[in-house]
Short mmCIF file of C-alpha atoms and ligand atoms in Angstrom, two decimals:
data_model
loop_
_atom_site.label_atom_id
_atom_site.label_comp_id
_atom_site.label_asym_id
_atom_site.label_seq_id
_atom_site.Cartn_x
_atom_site.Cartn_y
_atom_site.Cartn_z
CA UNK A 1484 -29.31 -18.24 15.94
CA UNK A 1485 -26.44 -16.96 17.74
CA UNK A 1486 -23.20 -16.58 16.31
CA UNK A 1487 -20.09 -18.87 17.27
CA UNK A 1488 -17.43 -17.09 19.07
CA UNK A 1489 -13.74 -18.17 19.71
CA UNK A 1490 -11.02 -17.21 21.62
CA UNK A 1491 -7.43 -16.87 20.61
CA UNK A 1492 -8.00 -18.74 17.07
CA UNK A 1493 -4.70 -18.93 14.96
CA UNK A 1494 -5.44 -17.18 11.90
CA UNK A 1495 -2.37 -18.97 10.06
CA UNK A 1496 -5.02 -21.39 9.30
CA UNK A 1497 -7.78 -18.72 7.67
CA UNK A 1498 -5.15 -17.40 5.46
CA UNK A 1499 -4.09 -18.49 2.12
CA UNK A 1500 -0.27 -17.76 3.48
CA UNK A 1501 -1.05 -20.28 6.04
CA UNK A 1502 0.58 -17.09 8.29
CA UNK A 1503 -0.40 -15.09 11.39
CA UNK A 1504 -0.77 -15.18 14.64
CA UNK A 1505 -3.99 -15.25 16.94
CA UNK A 1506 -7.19 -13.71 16.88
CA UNK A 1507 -7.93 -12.25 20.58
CA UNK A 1508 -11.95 -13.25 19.43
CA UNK A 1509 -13.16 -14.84 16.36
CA UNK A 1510 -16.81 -14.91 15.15
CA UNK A 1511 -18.33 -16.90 12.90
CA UNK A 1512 -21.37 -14.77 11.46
CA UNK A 1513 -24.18 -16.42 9.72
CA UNK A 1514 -26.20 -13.12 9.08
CA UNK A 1515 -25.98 -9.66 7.92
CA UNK A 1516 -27.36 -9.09 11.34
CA UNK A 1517 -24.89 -10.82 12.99
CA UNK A 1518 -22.12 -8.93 10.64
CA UNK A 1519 -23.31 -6.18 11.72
CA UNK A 1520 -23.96 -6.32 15.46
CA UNK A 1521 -20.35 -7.63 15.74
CA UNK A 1522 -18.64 -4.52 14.17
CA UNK A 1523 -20.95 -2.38 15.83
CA UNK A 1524 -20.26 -3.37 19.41
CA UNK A 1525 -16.42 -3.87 18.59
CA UNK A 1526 -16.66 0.02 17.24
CA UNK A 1527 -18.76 1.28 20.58
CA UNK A 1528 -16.05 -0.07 22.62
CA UNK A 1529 -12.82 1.10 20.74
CA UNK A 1530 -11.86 -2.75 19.92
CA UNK A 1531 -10.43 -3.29 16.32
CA UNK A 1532 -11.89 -5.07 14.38
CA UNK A 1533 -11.16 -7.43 11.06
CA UNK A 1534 -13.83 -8.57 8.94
CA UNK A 1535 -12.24 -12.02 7.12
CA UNK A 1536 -13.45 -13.48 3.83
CA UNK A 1537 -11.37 -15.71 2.25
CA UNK A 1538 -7.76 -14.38 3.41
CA UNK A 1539 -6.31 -14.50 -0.16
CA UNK A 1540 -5.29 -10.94 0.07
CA UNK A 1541 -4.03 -10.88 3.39
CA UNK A 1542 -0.87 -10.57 5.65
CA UNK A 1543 -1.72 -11.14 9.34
CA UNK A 1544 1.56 -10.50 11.63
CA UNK A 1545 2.51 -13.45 13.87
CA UNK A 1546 1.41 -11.60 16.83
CA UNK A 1547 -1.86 -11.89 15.77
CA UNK A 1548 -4.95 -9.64 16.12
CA UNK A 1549 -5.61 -8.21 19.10
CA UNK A 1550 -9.62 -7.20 18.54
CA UNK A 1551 -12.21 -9.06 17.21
CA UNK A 1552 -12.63 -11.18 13.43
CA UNK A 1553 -15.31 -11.56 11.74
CA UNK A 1554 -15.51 -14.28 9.83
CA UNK A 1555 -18.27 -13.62 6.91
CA UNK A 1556 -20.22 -16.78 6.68
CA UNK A 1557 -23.58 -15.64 4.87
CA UNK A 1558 -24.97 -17.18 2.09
CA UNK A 1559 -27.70 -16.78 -0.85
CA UNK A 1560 -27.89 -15.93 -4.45
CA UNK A 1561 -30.95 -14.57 -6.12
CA UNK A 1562 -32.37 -13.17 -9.58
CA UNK A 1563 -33.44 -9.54 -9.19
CA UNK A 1564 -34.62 -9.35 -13.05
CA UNK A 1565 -34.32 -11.28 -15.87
CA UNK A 1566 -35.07 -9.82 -19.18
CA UNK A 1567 -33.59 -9.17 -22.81
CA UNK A 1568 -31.19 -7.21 -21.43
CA UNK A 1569 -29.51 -10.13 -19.17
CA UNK A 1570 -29.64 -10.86 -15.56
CA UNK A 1571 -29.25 -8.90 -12.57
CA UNK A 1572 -27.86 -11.07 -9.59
CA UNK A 1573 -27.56 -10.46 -6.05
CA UNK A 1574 -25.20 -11.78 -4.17
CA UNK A 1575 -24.82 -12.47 -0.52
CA UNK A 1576 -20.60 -11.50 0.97
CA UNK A 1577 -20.09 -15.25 2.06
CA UNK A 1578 -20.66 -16.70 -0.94
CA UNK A 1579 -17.37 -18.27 -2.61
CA UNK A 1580 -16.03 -16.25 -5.80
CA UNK A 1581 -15.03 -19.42 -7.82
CA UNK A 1582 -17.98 -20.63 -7.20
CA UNK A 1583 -20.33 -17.88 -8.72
CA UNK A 1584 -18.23 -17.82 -12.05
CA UNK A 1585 -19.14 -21.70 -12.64
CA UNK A 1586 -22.31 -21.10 -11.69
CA UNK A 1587 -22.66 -17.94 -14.21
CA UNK A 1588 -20.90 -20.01 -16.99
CA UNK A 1589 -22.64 -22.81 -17.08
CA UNK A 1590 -25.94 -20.91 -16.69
CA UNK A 1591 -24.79 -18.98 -19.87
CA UNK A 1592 -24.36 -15.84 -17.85
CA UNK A 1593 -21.70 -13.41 -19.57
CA UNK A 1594 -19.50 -11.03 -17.65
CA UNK A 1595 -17.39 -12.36 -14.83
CA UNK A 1596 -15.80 -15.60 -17.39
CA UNK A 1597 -12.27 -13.91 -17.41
CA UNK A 1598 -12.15 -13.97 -13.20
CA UNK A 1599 -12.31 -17.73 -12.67
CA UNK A 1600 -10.10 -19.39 -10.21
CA UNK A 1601 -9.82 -16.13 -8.01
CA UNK A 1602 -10.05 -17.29 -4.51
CA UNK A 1603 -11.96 -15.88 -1.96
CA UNK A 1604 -15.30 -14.38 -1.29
CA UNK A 1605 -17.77 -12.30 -3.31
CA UNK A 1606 -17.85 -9.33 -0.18
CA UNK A 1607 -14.22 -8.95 -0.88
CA UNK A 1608 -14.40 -8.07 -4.82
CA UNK A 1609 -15.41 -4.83 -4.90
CA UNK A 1610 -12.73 -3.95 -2.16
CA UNK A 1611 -9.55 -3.78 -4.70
CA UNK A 1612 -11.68 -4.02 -7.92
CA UNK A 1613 -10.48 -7.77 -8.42
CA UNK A 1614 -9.25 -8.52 -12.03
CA UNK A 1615 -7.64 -10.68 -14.34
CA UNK A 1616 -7.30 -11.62 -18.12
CA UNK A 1617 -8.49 -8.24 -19.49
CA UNK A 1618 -11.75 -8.46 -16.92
CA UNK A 1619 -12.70 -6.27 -13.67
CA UNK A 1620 -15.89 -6.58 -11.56
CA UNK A 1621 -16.32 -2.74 -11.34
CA UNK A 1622 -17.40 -3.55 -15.17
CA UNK A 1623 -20.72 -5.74 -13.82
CA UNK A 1624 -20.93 -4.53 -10.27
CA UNK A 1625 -24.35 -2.63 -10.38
CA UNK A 1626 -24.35 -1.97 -6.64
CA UNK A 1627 -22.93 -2.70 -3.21
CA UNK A 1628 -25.00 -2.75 -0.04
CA UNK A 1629 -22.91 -2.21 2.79
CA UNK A 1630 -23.01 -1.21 6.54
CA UNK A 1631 -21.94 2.17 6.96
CA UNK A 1632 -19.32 2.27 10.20
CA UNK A 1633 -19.37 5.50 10.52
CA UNK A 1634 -23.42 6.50 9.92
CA UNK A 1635 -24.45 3.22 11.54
CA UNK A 1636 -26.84 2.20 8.62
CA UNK A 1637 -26.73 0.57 5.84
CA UNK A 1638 -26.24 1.87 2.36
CA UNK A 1639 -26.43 0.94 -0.81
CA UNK A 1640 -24.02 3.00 -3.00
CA UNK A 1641 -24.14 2.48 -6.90
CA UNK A 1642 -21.13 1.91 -9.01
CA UNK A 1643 -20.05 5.62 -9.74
CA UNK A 1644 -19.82 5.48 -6.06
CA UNK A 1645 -17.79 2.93 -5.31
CA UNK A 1646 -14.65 4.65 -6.75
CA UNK A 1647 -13.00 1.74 -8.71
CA UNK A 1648 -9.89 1.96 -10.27
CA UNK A 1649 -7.10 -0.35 -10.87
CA UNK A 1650 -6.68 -2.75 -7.75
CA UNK A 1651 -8.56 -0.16 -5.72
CA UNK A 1652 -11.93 1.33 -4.71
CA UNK A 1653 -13.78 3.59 -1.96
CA UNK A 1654 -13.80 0.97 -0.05
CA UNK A 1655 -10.18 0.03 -0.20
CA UNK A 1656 -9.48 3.81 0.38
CA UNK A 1657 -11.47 3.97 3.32
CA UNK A 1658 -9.07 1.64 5.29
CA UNK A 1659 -8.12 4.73 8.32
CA UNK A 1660 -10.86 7.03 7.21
CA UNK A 1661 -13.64 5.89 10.07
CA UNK A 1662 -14.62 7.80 12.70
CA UNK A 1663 -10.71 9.58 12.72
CA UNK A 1664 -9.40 6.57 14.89
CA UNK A 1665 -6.39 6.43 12.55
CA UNK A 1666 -4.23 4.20 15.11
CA UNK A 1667 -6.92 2.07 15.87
CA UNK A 1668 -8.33 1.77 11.64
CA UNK A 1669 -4.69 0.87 10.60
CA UNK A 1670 -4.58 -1.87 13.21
CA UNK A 1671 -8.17 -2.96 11.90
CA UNK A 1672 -7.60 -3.16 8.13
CA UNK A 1673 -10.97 -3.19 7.62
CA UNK A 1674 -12.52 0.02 6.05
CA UNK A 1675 -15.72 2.37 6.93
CA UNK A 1676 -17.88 0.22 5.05
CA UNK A 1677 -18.44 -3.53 5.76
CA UNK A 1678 -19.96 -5.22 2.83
CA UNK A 1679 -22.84 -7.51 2.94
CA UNK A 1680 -23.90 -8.30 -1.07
CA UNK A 1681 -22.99 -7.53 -4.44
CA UNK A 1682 -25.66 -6.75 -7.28
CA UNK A 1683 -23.63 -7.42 -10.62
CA UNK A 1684 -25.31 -7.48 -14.23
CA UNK A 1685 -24.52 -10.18 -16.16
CA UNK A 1686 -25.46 -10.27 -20.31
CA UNK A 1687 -27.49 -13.85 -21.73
CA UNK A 1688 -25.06 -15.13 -24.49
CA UNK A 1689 -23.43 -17.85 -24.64
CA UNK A 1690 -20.02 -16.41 -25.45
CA UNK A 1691 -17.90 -14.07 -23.83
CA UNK A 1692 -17.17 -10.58 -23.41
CA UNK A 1693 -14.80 -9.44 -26.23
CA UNK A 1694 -11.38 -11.04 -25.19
CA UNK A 1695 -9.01 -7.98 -24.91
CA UNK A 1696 -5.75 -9.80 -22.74
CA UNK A 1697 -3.54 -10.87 -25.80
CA UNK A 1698 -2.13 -14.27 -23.84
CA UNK A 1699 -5.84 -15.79 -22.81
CA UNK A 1700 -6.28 -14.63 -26.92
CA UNK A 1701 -3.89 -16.49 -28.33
CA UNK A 1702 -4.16 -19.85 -25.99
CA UNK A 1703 -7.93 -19.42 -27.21
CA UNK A 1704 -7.42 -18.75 -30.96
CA UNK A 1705 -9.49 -15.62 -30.98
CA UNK A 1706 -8.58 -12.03 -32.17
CA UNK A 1707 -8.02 -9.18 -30.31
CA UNK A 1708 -11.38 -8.94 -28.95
CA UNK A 1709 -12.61 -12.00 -30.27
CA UNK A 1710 -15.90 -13.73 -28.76
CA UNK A 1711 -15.81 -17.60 -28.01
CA UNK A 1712 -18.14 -20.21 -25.49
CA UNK A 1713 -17.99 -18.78 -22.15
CA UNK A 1714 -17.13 -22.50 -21.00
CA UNK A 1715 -14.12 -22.44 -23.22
CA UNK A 1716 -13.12 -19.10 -21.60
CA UNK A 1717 -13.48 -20.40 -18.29
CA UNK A 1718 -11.12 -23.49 -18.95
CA UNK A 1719 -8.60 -21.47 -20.53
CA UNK A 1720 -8.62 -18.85 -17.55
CA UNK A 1721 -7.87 -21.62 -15.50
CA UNK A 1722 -5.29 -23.85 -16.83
CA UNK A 1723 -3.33 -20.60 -17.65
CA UNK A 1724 -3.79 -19.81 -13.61
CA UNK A 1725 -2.74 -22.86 -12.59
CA UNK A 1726 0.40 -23.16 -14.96
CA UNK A 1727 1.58 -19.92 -13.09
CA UNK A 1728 0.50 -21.57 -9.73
CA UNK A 1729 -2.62 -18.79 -9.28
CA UNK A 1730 -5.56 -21.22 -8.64
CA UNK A 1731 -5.06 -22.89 -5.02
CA UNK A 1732 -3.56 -26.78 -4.90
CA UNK A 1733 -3.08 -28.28 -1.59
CA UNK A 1734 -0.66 -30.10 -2.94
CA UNK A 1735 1.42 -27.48 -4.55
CA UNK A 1736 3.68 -24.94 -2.25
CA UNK A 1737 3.44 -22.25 -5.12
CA UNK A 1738 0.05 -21.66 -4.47
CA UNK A 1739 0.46 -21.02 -0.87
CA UNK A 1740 0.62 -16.95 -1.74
CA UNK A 1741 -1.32 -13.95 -1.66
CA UNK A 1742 -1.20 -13.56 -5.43
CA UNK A 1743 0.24 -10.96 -6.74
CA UNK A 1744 2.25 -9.43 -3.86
CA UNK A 1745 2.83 -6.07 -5.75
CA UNK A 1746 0.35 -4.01 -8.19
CA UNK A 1747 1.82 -2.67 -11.65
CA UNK A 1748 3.35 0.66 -11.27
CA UNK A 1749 1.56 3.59 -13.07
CA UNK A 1750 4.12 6.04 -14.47
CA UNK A 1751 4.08 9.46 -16.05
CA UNK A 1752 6.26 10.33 -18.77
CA UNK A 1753 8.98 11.76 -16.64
CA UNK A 1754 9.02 9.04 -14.32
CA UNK A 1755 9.21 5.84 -17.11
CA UNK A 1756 12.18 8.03 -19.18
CA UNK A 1757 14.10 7.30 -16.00
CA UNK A 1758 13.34 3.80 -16.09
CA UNK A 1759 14.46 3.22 -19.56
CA UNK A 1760 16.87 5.73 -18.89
CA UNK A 1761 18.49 2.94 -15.53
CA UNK A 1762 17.38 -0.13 -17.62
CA UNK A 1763 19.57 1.43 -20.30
CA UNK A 1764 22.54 1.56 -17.72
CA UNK A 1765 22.54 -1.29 -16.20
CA UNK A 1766 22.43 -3.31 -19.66
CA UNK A 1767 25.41 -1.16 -21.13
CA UNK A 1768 23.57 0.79 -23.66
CA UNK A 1769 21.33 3.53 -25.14
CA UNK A 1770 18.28 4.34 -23.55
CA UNK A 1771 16.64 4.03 -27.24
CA UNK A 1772 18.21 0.57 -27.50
CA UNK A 1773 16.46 -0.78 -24.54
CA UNK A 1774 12.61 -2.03 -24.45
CA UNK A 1775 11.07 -1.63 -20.93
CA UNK A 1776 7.87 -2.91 -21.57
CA UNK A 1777 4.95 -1.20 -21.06
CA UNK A 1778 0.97 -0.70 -21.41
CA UNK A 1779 -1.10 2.26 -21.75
CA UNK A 1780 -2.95 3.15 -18.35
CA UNK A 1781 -4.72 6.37 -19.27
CA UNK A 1782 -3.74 10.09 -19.07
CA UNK A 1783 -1.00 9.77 -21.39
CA UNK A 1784 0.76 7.35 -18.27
CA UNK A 1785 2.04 3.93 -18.69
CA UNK A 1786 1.94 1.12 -16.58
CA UNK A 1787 5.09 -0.80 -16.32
CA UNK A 1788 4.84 -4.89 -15.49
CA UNK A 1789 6.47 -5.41 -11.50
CA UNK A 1790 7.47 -8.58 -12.45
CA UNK A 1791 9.39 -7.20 -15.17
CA UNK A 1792 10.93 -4.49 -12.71
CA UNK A 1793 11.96 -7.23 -9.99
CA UNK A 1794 13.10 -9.91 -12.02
CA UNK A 1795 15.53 -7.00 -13.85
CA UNK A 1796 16.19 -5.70 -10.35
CA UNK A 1797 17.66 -9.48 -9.39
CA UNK A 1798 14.58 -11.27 -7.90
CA UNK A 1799 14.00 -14.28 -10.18
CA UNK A 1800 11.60 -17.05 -9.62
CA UNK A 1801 12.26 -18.94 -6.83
CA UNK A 1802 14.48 -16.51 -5.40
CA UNK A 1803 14.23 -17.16 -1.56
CA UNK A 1804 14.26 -14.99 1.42
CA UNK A 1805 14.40 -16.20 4.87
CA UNK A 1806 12.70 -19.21 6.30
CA UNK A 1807 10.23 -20.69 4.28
CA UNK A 1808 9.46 -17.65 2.29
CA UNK A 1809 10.06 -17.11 -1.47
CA UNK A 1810 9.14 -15.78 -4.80
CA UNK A 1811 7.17 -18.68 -6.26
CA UNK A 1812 9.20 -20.63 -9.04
CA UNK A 1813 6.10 -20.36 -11.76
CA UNK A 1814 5.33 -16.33 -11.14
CA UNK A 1815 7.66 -13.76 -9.79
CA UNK A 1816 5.27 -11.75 -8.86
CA UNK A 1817 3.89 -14.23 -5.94
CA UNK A 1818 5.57 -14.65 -2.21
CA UNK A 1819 4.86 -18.10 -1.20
CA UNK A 1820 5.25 -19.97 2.16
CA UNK A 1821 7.32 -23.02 0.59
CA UNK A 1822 7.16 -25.22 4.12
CA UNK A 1823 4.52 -26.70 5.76
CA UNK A 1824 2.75 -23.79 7.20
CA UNK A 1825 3.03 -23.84 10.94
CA UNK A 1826 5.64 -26.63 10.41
CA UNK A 1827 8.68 -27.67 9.36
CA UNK A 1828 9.90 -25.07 6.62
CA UNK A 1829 7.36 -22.84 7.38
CA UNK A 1830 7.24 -19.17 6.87
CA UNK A 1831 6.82 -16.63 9.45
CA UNK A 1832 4.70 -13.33 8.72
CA UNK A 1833 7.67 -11.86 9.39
CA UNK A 1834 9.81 -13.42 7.01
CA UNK A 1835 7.51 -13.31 4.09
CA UNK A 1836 7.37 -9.18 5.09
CA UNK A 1837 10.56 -9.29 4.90
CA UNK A 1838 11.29 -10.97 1.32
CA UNK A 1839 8.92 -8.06 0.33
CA UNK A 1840 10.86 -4.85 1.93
CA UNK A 1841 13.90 -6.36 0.26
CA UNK A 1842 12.06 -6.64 -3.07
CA UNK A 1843 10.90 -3.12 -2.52
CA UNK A 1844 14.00 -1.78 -2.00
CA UNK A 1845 15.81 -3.32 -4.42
CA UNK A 1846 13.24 -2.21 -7.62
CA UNK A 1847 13.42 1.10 -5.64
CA UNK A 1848 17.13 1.22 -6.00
CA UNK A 1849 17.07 -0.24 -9.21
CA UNK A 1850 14.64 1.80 -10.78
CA UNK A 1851 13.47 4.58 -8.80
CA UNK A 1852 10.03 3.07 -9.09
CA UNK A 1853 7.80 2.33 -5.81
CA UNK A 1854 6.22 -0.58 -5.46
CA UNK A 1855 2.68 -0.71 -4.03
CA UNK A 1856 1.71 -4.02 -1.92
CA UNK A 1857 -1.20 -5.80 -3.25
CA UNK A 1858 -2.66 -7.62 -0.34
CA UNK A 1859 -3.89 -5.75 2.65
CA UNK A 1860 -1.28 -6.10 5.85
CA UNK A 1861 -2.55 -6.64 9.03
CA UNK A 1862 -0.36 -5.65 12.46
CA UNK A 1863 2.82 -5.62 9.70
CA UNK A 1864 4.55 -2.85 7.40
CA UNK A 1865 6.45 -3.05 4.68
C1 FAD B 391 -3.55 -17.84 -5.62
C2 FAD B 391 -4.17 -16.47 -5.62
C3 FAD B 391 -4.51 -15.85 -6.83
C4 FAD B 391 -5.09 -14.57 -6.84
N1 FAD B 391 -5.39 -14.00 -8.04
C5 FAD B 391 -5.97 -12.76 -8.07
C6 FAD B 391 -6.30 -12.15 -9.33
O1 FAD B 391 -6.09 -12.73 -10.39
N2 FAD B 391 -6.85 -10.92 -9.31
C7 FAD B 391 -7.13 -10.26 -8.15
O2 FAD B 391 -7.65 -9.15 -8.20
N3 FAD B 391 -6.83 -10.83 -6.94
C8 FAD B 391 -6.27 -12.05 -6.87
N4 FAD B 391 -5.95 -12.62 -5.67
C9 FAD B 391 -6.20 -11.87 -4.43
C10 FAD B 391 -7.53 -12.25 -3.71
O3 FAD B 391 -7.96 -13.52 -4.08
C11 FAD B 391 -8.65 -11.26 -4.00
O4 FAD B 391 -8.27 -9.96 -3.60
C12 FAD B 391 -9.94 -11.64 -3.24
O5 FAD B 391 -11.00 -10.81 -3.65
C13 FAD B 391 -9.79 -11.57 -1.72
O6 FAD B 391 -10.96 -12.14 -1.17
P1 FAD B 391 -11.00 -12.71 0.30
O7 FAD B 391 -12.41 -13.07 0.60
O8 FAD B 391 -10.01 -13.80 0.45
O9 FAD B 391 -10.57 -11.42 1.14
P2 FAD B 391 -9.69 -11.38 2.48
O10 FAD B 391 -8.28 -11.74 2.14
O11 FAD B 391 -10.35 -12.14 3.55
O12 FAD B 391 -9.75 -9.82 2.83
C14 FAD B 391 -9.04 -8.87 2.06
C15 FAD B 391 -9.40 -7.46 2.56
O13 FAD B 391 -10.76 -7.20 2.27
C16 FAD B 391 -11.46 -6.94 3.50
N5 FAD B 391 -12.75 -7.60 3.38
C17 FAD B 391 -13.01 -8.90 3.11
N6 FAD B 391 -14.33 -9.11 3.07
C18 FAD B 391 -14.92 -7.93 3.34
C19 FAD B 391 -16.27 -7.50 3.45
N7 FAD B 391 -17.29 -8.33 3.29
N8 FAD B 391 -16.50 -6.19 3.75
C20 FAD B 391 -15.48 -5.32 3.94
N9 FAD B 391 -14.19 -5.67 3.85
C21 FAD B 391 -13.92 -6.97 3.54
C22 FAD B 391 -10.62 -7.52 4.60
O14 FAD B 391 -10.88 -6.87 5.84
C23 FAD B 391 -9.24 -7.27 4.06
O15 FAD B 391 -8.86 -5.93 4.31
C24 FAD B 391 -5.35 -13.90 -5.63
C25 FAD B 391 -5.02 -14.53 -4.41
C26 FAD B 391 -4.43 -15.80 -4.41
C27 FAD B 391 -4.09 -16.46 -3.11
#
């Protein structure tokens, strides 16, 4: 089968933004093979190139892309092993996300309960390490096959290799590395390795991994790392999603986001003082008197909520910015295109960009903190 190709196909409309402009080629590609034969000939020629899963975690400019997109559109799950142990699973890129947690829950598979209602494709998990609730995938992933850009092959690299951290990976980190063509990489967005399945190992039980996110805890009635019916998990997960507008709806504007638009800040000692030290100052009183709050994130450094740091910095919910672009009135943390996209009230690229500089600088003045976008921006800046 040959792939579908398109010319100059709005990518507003592949985007959970509903922004960006046009895609100078856009492939539909039904195979690894065809994944792969598309990023190879757009590399042997110099042409960027995208690969697209679900476009929850991306900012396309309204000029578009000028190369070619691959649009992952492969499908198949299958058993590797089954035994006492649990289940190992592989997983072709295309498949949906949402999808594979039902699927896992209802089968009684544990592991992956806490990250329902995350849109997108599997391919794209391992890429920032997607998590929720007190769950990552880098804690199931057992493997990643991938095509390797820069060797030309593919690989399969194991899950010390993949470099996972917090909203990040190897793969993530790669973005520029391939091939030193940084101009060319940063326009691409898409890293040295293209990834074509995920192996993850999932435990039998019919309850959950130990809940460890104290909100999902309490809604559920279960201790600090309490166990309860992975199907009771699941529902949980996703009515508190959708009361923060975090699981798509059509039908409601504060979903139209990339989710979280900034990652948590991870601060050493020196560096959260000072916060609590401007928090202190700005409310009129002693840094001891003031609670910033904060987790620990390892290596004696904290990490400090964003959407604490921007709603104290002035951004509340709803706060909007120009055009149709806003912080989303259920989670501050979320830039949503409140019009139609495309239409009336619509958000430009550039506008939703925008909202985020001035975010940016504002914590940054605020707090002398430096906020990291989340989703990966394609043709834009911050
Ligand atoms: C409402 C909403 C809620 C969200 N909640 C969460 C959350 O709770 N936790 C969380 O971690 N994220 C969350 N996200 C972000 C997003 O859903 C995840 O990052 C998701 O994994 C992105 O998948 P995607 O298929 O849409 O990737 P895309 O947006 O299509 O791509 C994102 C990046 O990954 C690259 N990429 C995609 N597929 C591949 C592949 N096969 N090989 C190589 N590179 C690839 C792209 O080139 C791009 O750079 C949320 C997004 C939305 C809109």
């Amino acid at each position: 089968m040959t792939p579908i190709v398109r010319e100059q196909v709005v990518l507003a409309g592949y985007t959970t933004l509903g922004v960006g402009g046009p895609a100078a080629r856009f492939v539909e590609a039904g195979s690894d093979e065809q994944v792969i034969a598309e990023v190879r000939d757009g590399d042997a020629v110099g042409e960027p190139v995208l690969v697209l899963g679900g476009g929850s975690n991306l900012v396309v400019a309204d000029e578009g892309f000028p190369g070619t997109v691959v649009h992952v559109a492969t499908s198949g799950v299958s058993i590797v092993s089954d035994d006492d142990g649990g289940v190992t699973v592989a997983v072709a890129a295309g498949e949906d996300w949402d999808v594979l947690v039902e699927r896992c829950v209802a089968d009684g598979l544990c592991g992956i309960e806490c990250l329902a209602g995350i849109p997108g494709l599997v391919g794209a998990t391992p890429i920032q390490n997607v998590g929720a609730y007190g769950q990552e995938v880098s804690e199931t992933v057992v493997a990643v096959r991938a095509y390797d850009r820069l060797r030309d092959t593919i690989a399969t690299l194991a899950n010390a290799e993949c470099g996972f951290g917090y909203r990040t990976s190897a793969f993530k980190r790669s973005v520029g590395a391939q091939r030193g063509r940084a101009a060319l990489d940063a326009a691409a967005a898409t890293g040295r390795f293209v990834v074509l399945g995920v192996t993850f190992r999932l435990s039998r039980n019919p309850l959950s991994a130990p809940v460890r996110y104290g909100e999902l805890a309490r809604v559920l009635g279960a201790g600090d790392g309490g166990r309860v019916p992975l199907a009771d998990v699941r529902s949980a997960v996703l009515a508190l999603r959708r009361s923060k507008g975090m699981v798509l709806d059509p039908a409601d504007p504060d979903t139209r986001s990339a989710g979280s638009f900034f990652t948590n800040p991870v601060l050493d000692d020196g560096q959260f003082a000072d916060v609590r030290r401007r928090a202190a100052a700005r409310a009129g009183s002693a840094a001891g008197e003031v609670s910033v709050p904060h987790y620990p994130a390892g290596d004696g450094k904290v990490k400090v909520p964003a959407a604490w740091l921007i709603e104290q910095a002035g951004f509340g919910k709803g706060y909007p910015g120009d055009g149709g672009a806003r912080i989303s009135s259920k989670h501050t943390l979320a830039l949503i295109n409140h019009g139609a996209p495309g239409g009336p009230g619509g958000a430009s690229s550039a506008s939703l960009v925008g909202l985020a500089r001035e975010i940016r600088n504002g914590v940054r003045q605020a707090f002398g903190v430096e906020l990291i976008n989340e989703p990966v921006l394609v043709g834009a800046e911050l």
